[in-house]
C-alpha positions as a LaTeX table, in Angstrom:
\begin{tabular}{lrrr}
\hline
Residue & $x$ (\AA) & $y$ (\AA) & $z$ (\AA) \\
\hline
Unk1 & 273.81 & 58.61 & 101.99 \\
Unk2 & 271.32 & 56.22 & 99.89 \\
Unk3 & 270.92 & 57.14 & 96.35 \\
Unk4 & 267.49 & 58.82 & 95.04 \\
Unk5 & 264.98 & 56.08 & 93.72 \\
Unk6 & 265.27 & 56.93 & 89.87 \\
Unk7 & 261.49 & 57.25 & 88.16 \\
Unk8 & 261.19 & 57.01 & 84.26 \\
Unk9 & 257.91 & 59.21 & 83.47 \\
Unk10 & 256.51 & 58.43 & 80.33 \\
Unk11 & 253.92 & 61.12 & 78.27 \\
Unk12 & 251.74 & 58.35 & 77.66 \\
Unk13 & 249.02 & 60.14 & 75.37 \\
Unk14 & 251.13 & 60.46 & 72.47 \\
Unk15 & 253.83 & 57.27 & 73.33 \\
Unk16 & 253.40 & 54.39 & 70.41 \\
Unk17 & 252.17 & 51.23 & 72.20 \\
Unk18 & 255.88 & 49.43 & 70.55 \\
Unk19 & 257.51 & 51.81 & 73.40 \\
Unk20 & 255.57 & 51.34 & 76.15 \\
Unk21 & 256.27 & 48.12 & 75.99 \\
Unk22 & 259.79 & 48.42 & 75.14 \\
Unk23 & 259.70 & 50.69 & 78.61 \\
Unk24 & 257.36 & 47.34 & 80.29 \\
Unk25 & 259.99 & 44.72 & 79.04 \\
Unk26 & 262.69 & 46.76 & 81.56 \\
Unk27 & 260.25 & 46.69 & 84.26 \\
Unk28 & 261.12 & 43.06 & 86.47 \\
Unk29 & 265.05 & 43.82 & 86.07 \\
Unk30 & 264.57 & 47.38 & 86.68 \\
Unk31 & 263.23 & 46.84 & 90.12 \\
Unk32 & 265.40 & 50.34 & 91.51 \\
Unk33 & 263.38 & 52.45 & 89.20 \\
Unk34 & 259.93 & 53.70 & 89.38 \\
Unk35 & 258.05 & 53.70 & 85.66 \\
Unk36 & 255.34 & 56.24 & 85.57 \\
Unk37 & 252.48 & 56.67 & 82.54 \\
Unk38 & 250.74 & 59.79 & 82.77 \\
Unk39 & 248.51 & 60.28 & 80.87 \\
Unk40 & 244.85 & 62.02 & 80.28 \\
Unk41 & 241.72 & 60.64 & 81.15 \\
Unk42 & 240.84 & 61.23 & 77.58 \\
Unk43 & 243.60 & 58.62 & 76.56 \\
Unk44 & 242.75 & 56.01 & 79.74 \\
Unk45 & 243.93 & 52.72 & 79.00 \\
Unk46 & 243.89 & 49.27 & 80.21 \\
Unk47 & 246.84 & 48.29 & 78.81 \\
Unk48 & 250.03 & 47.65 & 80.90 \\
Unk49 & 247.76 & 46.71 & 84.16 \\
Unk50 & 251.32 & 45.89 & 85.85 \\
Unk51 & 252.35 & 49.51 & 85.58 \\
Unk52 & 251.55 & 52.67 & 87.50 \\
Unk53 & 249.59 & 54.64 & 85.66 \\
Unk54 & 249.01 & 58.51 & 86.70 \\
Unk55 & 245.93 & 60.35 & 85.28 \\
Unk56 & 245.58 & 63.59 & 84.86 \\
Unk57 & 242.70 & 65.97 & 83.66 \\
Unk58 & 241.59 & 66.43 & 80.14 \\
Unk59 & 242.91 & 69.61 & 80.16 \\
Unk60 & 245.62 & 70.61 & 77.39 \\
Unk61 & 249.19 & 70.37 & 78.77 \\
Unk62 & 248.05 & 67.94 & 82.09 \\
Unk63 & 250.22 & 65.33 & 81.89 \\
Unk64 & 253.15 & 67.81 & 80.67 \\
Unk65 & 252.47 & 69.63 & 83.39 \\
Unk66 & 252.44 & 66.73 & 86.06 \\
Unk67 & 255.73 & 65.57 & 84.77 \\
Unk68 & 257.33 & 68.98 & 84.99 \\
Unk69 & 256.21 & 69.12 & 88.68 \\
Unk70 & 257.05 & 65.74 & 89.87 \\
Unk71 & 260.45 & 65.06 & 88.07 \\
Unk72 & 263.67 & 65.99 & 89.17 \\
Unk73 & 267.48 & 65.96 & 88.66 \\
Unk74 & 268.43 & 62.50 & 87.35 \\
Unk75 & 265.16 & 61.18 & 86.51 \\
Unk76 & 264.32 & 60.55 & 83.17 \\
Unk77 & 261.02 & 61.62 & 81.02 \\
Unk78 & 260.25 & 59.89 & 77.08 \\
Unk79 & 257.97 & 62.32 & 75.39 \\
Unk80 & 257.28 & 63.73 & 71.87 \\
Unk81 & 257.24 & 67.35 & 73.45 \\
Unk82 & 259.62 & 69.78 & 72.57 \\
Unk83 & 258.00 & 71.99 & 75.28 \\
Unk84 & 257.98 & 70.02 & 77.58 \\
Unk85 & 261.55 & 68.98 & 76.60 \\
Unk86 & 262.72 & 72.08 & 77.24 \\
Unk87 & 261.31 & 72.60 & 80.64 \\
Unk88 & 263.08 & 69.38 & 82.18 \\
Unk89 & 266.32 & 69.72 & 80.47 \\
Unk90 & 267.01 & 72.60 & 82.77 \\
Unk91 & 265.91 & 70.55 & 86.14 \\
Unk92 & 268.42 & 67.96 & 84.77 \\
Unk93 & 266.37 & 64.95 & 83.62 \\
Unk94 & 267.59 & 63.17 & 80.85 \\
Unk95 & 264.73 & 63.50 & 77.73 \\
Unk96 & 264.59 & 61.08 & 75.25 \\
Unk97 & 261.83 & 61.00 & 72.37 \\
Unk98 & 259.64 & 57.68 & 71.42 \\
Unk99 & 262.30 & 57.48 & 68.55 \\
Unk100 & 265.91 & 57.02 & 70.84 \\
Unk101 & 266.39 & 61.05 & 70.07 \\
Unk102 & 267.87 & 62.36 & 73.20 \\
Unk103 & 266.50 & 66.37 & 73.57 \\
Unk104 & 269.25 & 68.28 & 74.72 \\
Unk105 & 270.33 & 72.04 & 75.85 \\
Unk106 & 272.67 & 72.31 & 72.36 \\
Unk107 & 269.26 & 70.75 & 69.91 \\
Unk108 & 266.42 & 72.05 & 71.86 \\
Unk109 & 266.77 & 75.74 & 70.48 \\
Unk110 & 266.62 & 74.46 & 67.10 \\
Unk111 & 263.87 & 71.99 & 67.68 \\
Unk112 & 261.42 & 74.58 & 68.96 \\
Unk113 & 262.12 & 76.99 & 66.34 \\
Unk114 & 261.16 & 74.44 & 63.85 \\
Unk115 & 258.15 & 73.83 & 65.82 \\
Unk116 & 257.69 & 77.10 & 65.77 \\
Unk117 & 258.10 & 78.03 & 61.67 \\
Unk118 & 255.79 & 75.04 & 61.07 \\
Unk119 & 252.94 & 76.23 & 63.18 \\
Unk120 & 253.73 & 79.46 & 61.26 \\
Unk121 & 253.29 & 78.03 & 57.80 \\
Unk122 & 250.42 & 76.18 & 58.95 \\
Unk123 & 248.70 & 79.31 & 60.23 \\
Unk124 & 249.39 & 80.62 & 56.66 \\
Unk125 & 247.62 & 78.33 & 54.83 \\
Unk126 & 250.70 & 75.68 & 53.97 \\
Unk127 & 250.81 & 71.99 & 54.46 \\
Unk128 & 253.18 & 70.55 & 56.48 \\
Unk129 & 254.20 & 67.11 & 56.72 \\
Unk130 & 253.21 & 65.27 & 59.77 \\
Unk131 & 255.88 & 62.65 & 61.29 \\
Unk132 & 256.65 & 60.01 & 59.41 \\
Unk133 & 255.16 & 56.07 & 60.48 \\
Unk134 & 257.32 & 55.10 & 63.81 \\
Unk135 & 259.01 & 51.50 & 62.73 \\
Unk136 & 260.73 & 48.83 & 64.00 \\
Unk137 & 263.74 & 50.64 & 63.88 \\
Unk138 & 262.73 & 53.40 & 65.65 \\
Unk139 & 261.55 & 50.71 & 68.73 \\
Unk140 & 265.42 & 49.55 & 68.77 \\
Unk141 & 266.91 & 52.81 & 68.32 \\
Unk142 & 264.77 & 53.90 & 71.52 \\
Unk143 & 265.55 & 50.52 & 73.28 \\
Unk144 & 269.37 & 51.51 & 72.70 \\
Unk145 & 269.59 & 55.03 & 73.91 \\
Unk146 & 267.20 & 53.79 & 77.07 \\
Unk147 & 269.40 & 51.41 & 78.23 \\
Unk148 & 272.44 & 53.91 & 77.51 \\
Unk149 & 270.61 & 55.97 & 79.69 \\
Unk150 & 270.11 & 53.66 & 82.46 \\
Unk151 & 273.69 & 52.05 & 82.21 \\
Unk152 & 274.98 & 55.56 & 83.02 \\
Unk153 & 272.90 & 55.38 & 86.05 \\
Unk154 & 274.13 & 52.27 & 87.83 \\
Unk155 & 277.04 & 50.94 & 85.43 \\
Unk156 & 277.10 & 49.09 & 82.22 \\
Unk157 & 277.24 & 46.19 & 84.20 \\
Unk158 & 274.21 & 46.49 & 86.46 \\
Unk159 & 271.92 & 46.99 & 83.41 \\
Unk160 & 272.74 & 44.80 & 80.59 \\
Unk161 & 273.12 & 42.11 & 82.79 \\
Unk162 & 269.67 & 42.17 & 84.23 \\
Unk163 & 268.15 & 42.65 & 80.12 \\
\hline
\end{tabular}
């Protein structure tokens, strides 16, 4: 029985250019996995040339969408979406934000309720804070969970050896 190819999809429209090419730096040892940007045609870009890039129509939720219905058990998606978040945790793909924060099903709850009460206050009138700058510790915290991620796929072994 051979193993599934693993894919990586990436929400690209939203992903800081410091992960993408944390993501592109695995890409030559990580020759067993497929890396997929997906992205809008609103958000085209001709950065990362070497990488297969997936666009999607302009439409809100596209490149969510595409994810959701390509992806499956095992694969692996970086996004900033708690929606979407939610809707691959149950197909079993491992989620992990632009900042190394794995989504899970025990924080997902709480992350879209917060969603939700901000929208809320918003609606209301309120300011709410936006996110705050992404830094260069955010890039290594997100460089460390990936390759956790991918280590649990093939071995410790198979991974950090090829980084």
């Amino acid at each position: 029985m051979t193993k599934k190819k693993l894919t990586l999809f990436v929400d690209a429209d939203a992903c800081p250019v410091p992960v993408k090419e944390e993501i592109m730096s695995f890409n030559k040892a990580l020759s067993d996995v497929e890396i997929i940007f997906v992205a809008s045609y609103a958000h085209m870009s001709t950065t990362f040339r070497e990488a297969k890039w997936v666009m999607v129509d302009s439409e809100k939720e596209e490149a969510d969408l595409y994810i959701h219905r390509h992806s499956s058990k095992g694969d692996i998606a970086v996004t900033q979406d708690y929606g979407l978040a939610s809707l691959l945790l149950p197909k079993g793909v491992f989620v992990l934000s632009p900042r190394g924060k794995s989504y899970t099903e025990e924080n997902i709850s709480t992350l879209l309720h917060t969603r939700y009460l901000a929208s809320k206050s918003r609606r209301a009138g309120k300011h709410t804070k936006g996110p705050r700058k992404f830094t260069g510790d955010d890039r290594v915290q997100f460089r460390k969970k990936l390759i956790e991620i991918l280590s649990n796929y093939e071995g410790d072994y198979f991974y950090l050896s090829k980084l």
